[in-house]
């Protein structure tokens, strides 16, 4: 997605350890116009897949996921990282190792929001080693829901996430694909949409 690539070039910052900081438009401050365009792009790709729910993980997946869900006219569900006192019903849970925070957390969704009748589009901000996406896929599988695909804003293609997800037989659609973050430069591959 051209607008996203341009924005990463303009406002993205490379941190050590292969991490890209995009906190001025994705992960902390959010650009709603760009988010809406990205949500629309995901919706366009998956418009004929019969999606009934968009699923993401808090916090940075929520903005693009909600715009995709609005466009597809379906609800958006975000997996919670901390158990809320109000989540007193049966939960779907999985473990996710966080690439950036380097901790494992239990993520959960109330069982009542996903069923074996659902067709799910998973959306997240980054795809690195694929652990967040894998955790969300596992939650869907526990509910018997079918995952139709994974929509990612920024894929770091030098990490293993895409391979992991494709090896599960699932379609990955990344709006920006980064080949490398070396020598202070962001090098891009052709995005999927
Ligand atoms: P994965 O589970 O695919 O290894 O990593 C995905 C998660 O880690 C994303 O939800 C995102 O929060 C975080 N993440 C991974 N790589 C980066 C990065 O380069 N920059 C930022 N800001 N977050 C990242």
Tab-separated table of C-alpha atoms and ligand atoms in Angstrom:
chain	number	residue	atom	x	y	z
A	1	UNK	CA	0.000	0.000	0.000
A	2	UNK	CA	1.739	3.100	-1.320
A	3	UNK	CA	0.465	5.576	1.319
A	4	UNK	CA	1.653	3.312	4.134
A	5	UNK	CA	5.096	2.761	2.610
A	6	UNK	CA	5.521	6.529	2.172
A	7	UNK	CA	4.488	7.121	5.774
A	8	UNK	CA	6.931	4.522	7.087
A	9	UNK	CA	9.700	6.179	5.065
A	10	UNK	CA	8.745	9.581	6.486
A	11	UNK	CA	7.880	8.804	10.125
A	12	UNK	CA	9.211	5.310	10.935
A	13	UNK	CA	12.318	4.965	13.119
A	14	UNK	CA	14.580	1.970	13.227
A	15	UNK	CA	15.483	0.754	16.689
A	16	UNK	CA	18.195	-1.835	17.276
A	17	UNK	CA	17.326	-5.552	17.156
A	18	UNK	CA	15.267	-5.301	13.982
A	19	UNK	CA	12.464	-3.255	15.496
A	20	UNK	CA	10.619	-0.502	13.646
A	21	UNK	CA	9.043	2.270	15.699
A	22	UNK	CA	5.843	3.675	14.205
A	23	UNK	CA	4.434	5.272	17.330
A	24	UNK	CA	3.451	8.533	15.643
A	25	UNK	CA	0.812	6.879	13.411
A	26	UNK	CA	0.173	3.228	14.442
A	27	UNK	CA	1.249	2.036	17.888
A	28	UNK	CA	0.681	5.033	20.190
A	29	UNK	CA	-0.608	8.087	18.354
A	30	UNK	CA	-2.961	6.861	15.631
A	31	UNK	CA	-3.642	8.384	12.211
A	32	UNK	CA	-7.356	7.642	11.762
A	33	UNK	CA	-7.391	8.522	8.060
A	34	UNK	CA	-4.596	6.087	7.254
A	35	UNK	CA	-6.143	3.485	9.576
A	36	UNK	CA	-9.455	3.747	7.773
A	37	UNK	CA	-7.751	3.335	4.394
A	38	UNK	CA	-5.924	0.255	5.679
A	39	UNK	CA	-9.099	-1.245	7.112
A	40	UNK	CA	-10.807	-0.642	3.780
A	41	UNK	CA	-7.961	-2.381	1.958
A	42	UNK	CA	-8.303	-5.496	4.150
A	43	UNK	CA	-12.064	-5.473	3.664
A	44	UNK	CA	-11.647	-5.187	-0.105
A	45	UNK	CA	-9.336	-8.228	-0.236
A	46	UNK	CA	-11.640	-10.373	1.941
A	47	UNK	CA	-15.033	-9.058	0.762
A	48	UNK	CA	-16.059	-12.371	-0.819
A	49	UNK	CA	-14.774	-14.612	1.995
A	50	UNK	CA	-17.991	-14.537	4.012
A	51	UNK	CA	-16.266	-12.974	7.039
A	52	UNK	CA	-18.497	-12.829	10.131
A	53	UNK	CA	-15.973	-11.493	12.697
A	54	UNK	CA	-12.715	-9.552	12.665
A	55	UNK	CA	-10.379	-10.654	15.471
A	56	UNK	CA	-7.302	-8.825	16.772
A	57	UNK	CA	-5.217	-8.469	19.913
A	58	UNK	CA	-4.986	-5.391	22.117
A	59	UNK	CA	-3.775	-2.734	21.765
A	60	UNK	CA	-2.368	-1.719	18.390
A	61	UNK	CA	-4.437	-4.130	16.312
A	62	UNK	CA	-7.686	-2.543	17.439
A	63	UNK	CA	-7.671	0.535	15.193
A	64	UNK	CA	-7.146	-1.207	11.837
A	65	UNK	CA	-9.385	-4.099	12.901
A	66	UNK	CA	-12.301	-1.853	13.784
A	67	UNK	CA	-12.134	-0.075	10.409
A	68	UNK	CA	-11.963	-3.423	8.568
A	69	UNK	CA	-14.942	-4.668	10.583
A	70	UNK	CA	-16.938	-1.507	9.876
A	71	UNK	CA	-16.307	-1.904	6.160
A	72	UNK	CA	-17.273	-5.609	6.247
A	73	UNK	CA	-20.276	-4.753	8.446
A	74	UNK	CA	-19.357	-7.317	11.114
A	75	UNK	CA	-18.273	-7.073	14.781
A	76	UNK	CA	-14.640	-6.733	15.830
A	77	UNK	CA	-13.334	-8.721	18.815
A	78	UNK	CA	-10.007	-8.001	20.485
A	79	UNK	CA	-8.240	-10.638	22.549
A	80	UNK	CA	-7.363	-9.330	25.985
A	81	UNK	CA	-3.914	-9.714	27.466
A	82	UNK	CA	-5.022	-9.300	31.073
A	83	UNK	CA	-8.071	-10.999	32.497
A	84	UNK	CA	-10.717	-8.439	33.323
A	85	UNK	CA	-12.863	-8.862	36.442
A	86	UNK	CA	-15.900	-8.505	34.211
A	87	UNK	CA	-14.852	-11.521	32.112
A	88	UNK	CA	-16.673	-14.012	34.287
A	89	UNK	CA	-17.837	-16.319	31.514
A	90	UNK	CA	-16.068	-19.205	29.822
A	91	UNK	CA	-12.902	-18.124	28.049
A	92	UNK	CA	-10.913	-19.238	25.041
A	93	UNK	CA	-7.233	-18.831	25.978
A	94	UNK	CA	-3.792	-19.214	24.412
A	95	UNK	CA	-0.232	-18.194	25.231
A	96	UNK	CA	1.591	-15.547	23.210
A	97	UNK	CA	5.283	-14.730	23.444
A	98	UNK	CA	5.743	-11.035	22.734
A	99	UNK	CA	8.598	-10.196	20.381
A	100	UNK	CA	8.923	-6.613	21.594
A	101	UNK	CA	8.180	-7.098	25.296
A	102	UNK	CA	9.930	-10.498	25.565
A	103	UNK	CA	7.328	-11.922	27.934
A	104	UNK	CA	4.721	-14.644	27.511
A	105	UNK	CA	1.167	-13.615	28.231
A	106	UNK	CA	-2.123	-15.444	28.261
A	107	UNK	CA	-4.580	-13.930	25.818
A	108	UNK	CA	-8.287	-14.568	25.957
A	109	UNK	CA	-11.641	-14.034	24.287
A	110	UNK	CA	-15.010	-14.854	25.815
A	111	UNK	CA	-16.337	-18.027	24.243
A	112	UNK	CA	-19.719	-16.402	23.680
A	113	UNK	CA	-18.264	-14.123	20.979
A	114	UNK	CA	-16.874	-16.855	18.683
A	115	UNK	CA	-18.542	-20.043	17.508
A	116	UNK	CA	-18.172	-22.790	14.918
A	117	UNK	CA	-20.390	-20.712	12.628
A	118	UNK	CA	-17.857	-17.890	12.399
A	119	UNK	CA	-15.500	-17.098	9.542
A	120	UNK	CA	-12.734	-14.925	10.872
A	121	UNK	CA	-10.396	-12.313	9.467
A	122	UNK	CA	-7.467	-11.797	11.853
A	123	UNK	CA	-5.876	-8.325	11.773
A	124	UNK	CA	-2.722	-7.107	13.529
A	125	UNK	CA	-0.251	-4.250	13.304
A	126	UNK	CA	2.988	-6.230	12.901
A	127	UNK	CA	3.958	-9.720	11.803
A	128	UNK	CA	7.389	-10.654	13.143
A	129	UNK	CA	7.782	-14.264	14.311
A	130	UNK	CA	4.077	-14.917	14.043
A	131	UNK	CA	3.411	-15.695	17.694
A	132	UNK	CA	0.595	-13.165	18.124
A	133	UNK	CA	-1.141	-14.383	14.958
A	134	UNK	CA	-0.640	-18.024	15.992
A	135	UNK	CA	-2.197	-17.312	19.401
A	136	UNK	CA	-5.227	-15.719	17.721
A	137	UNK	CA	-5.544	-18.648	15.294
A	138	UNK	CA	-5.545	-21.018	18.270
A	139	UNK	CA	-8.353	-19.056	19.938
A	140	UNK	CA	-10.412	-19.341	16.750
A	141	UNK	CA	-9.682	-23.057	16.480
A	142	UNK	CA	-10.817	-23.602	20.087
A	143	UNK	CA	-14.153	-22.062	19.144
A	144	UNK	CA	-14.353	-24.184	15.997
A	145	UNK	CA	-14.332	-20.989	13.917
A	146	UNK	CA	-12.701	-20.930	10.506
A	147	UNK	CA	-9.831	-18.506	9.880
A	148	UNK	CA	-10.130	-17.083	6.358
A	149	UNK	CA	-6.943	-15.043	6.434
A	150	UNK	CA	-4.569	-12.737	8.260
A	151	UNK	CA	-4.371	-9.002	7.482
A	152	UNK	CA	-1.146	-7.339	8.620
A	153	UNK	CA	-0.172	-3.675	8.447
A	154	UNK	CA	3.614	-4.161	8.554
A	155	UNK	CA	5.262	-7.508	7.900
A	156	UNK	CA	8.939	-7.864	8.734
A	157	UNK	CA	9.712	-10.384	6.030
A	158	UNK	CA	13.175	-11.084	7.426
A	159	UNK	CA	11.505	-12.872	10.344
A	160	UNK	CA	9.661	-16.206	10.227
A	161	UNK	CA	6.048	-15.188	10.865
A	162	UNK	CA	4.751	-15.345	7.314
A	163	UNK	CA	6.226	-18.790	6.750
A	164	UNK	CA	4.722	-20.046	10.017
A	165	UNK	CA	1.233	-18.862	9.054
A	166	UNK	CA	1.448	-19.999	5.425
A	167	UNK	CA	2.610	-23.419	6.602
A	168	UNK	CA	-0.757	-23.646	8.384
A	169	UNK	CA	-2.388	-23.207	4.981
A	170	UNK	CA	-3.563	-19.661	5.718
A	171	UNK	CA	-3.482	-16.585	3.488
A	172	UNK	CA	-1.404	-13.611	4.696
A	173	UNK	CA	-2.133	-10.136	3.310
A	174	UNK	CA	0.464	-7.553	4.374
A	175	UNK	CA	0.072	-3.916	3.344
A	176	UNK	CA	3.788	-3.212	3.738
A	177	UNK	CA	6.523	-5.838	3.615
A	178	UNK	CA	9.943	-4.988	4.970
A	179	UNK	CA	12.933	-6.869	3.576
A	180	UNK	CA	15.485	-5.416	5.977
A	181	UNK	CA	16.139	-2.747	8.571
A	182	UNK	CA	19.914	-2.691	8.280
A	183	UNK	CA	22.284	0.314	8.089
A	184	UNK	CA	19.531	2.660	9.232
A	185	UNK	CA	17.519	2.016	6.046
A	186	UNK	CA	14.104	0.448	5.558
A	187	UNK	CA	14.076	-1.769	2.484
A	188	UNK	CA	10.695	-2.836	1.185
A	189	UNK	CA	9.369	-5.795	-0.761
A	190	UNK	CA	6.221	-5.505	-2.880
A	191	UNK	CA	3.210	-5.478	-0.508
A	192	UNK	CA	0.254	-7.848	-0.936
A	193	UNK	CA	-2.403	-5.155	-1.315
B	1	LIG	P1	5.101	-11.671	16.452
B	1	LIG	O1	4.151	-12.275	17.432
B	1	LIG	O2	4.693	-11.840	15.013
B	1	LIG	O3	6.529	-12.103	16.708
B	1	LIG	O4	5.124	-10.119	16.728
B	1	LIG	C1	3.959	-9.378	16.520
B	1	LIG	C2	3.677	-8.449	17.642
B	1	LIG	O5	4.883	-7.895	18.185
B	1	LIG	C3	2.854	-7.301	17.134
B	1	LIG	O6	1.557	-7.433	17.661
B	1	LIG	C4	3.559	-6.058	17.633
B	1	LIG	O7	2.871	-5.572	18.743
B	1	LIG	C5	4.918	-6.505	18.080
B	1	LIG	N1	6.010	-6.179	17.150
B	1	LIG	C6	6.789	-7.062	16.485
B	1	LIG	N2	7.735	-6.455	15.785
B	1	LIG	C7	7.574	-5.136	15.983
B	1	LIG	C8	8.269	-3.964	15.512
B	1	LIG	O8	9.265	-4.002	14.759
B	1	LIG	N3	7.796	-2.768	15.929
B	1	LIG	C9	6.716	-2.664	16.749
B	1	LIG	N4	6.324	-1.432	17.093
B	1	LIG	N5	6.040	-3.749	17.224
B	1	LIG	C10	6.462	-4.967	16.844
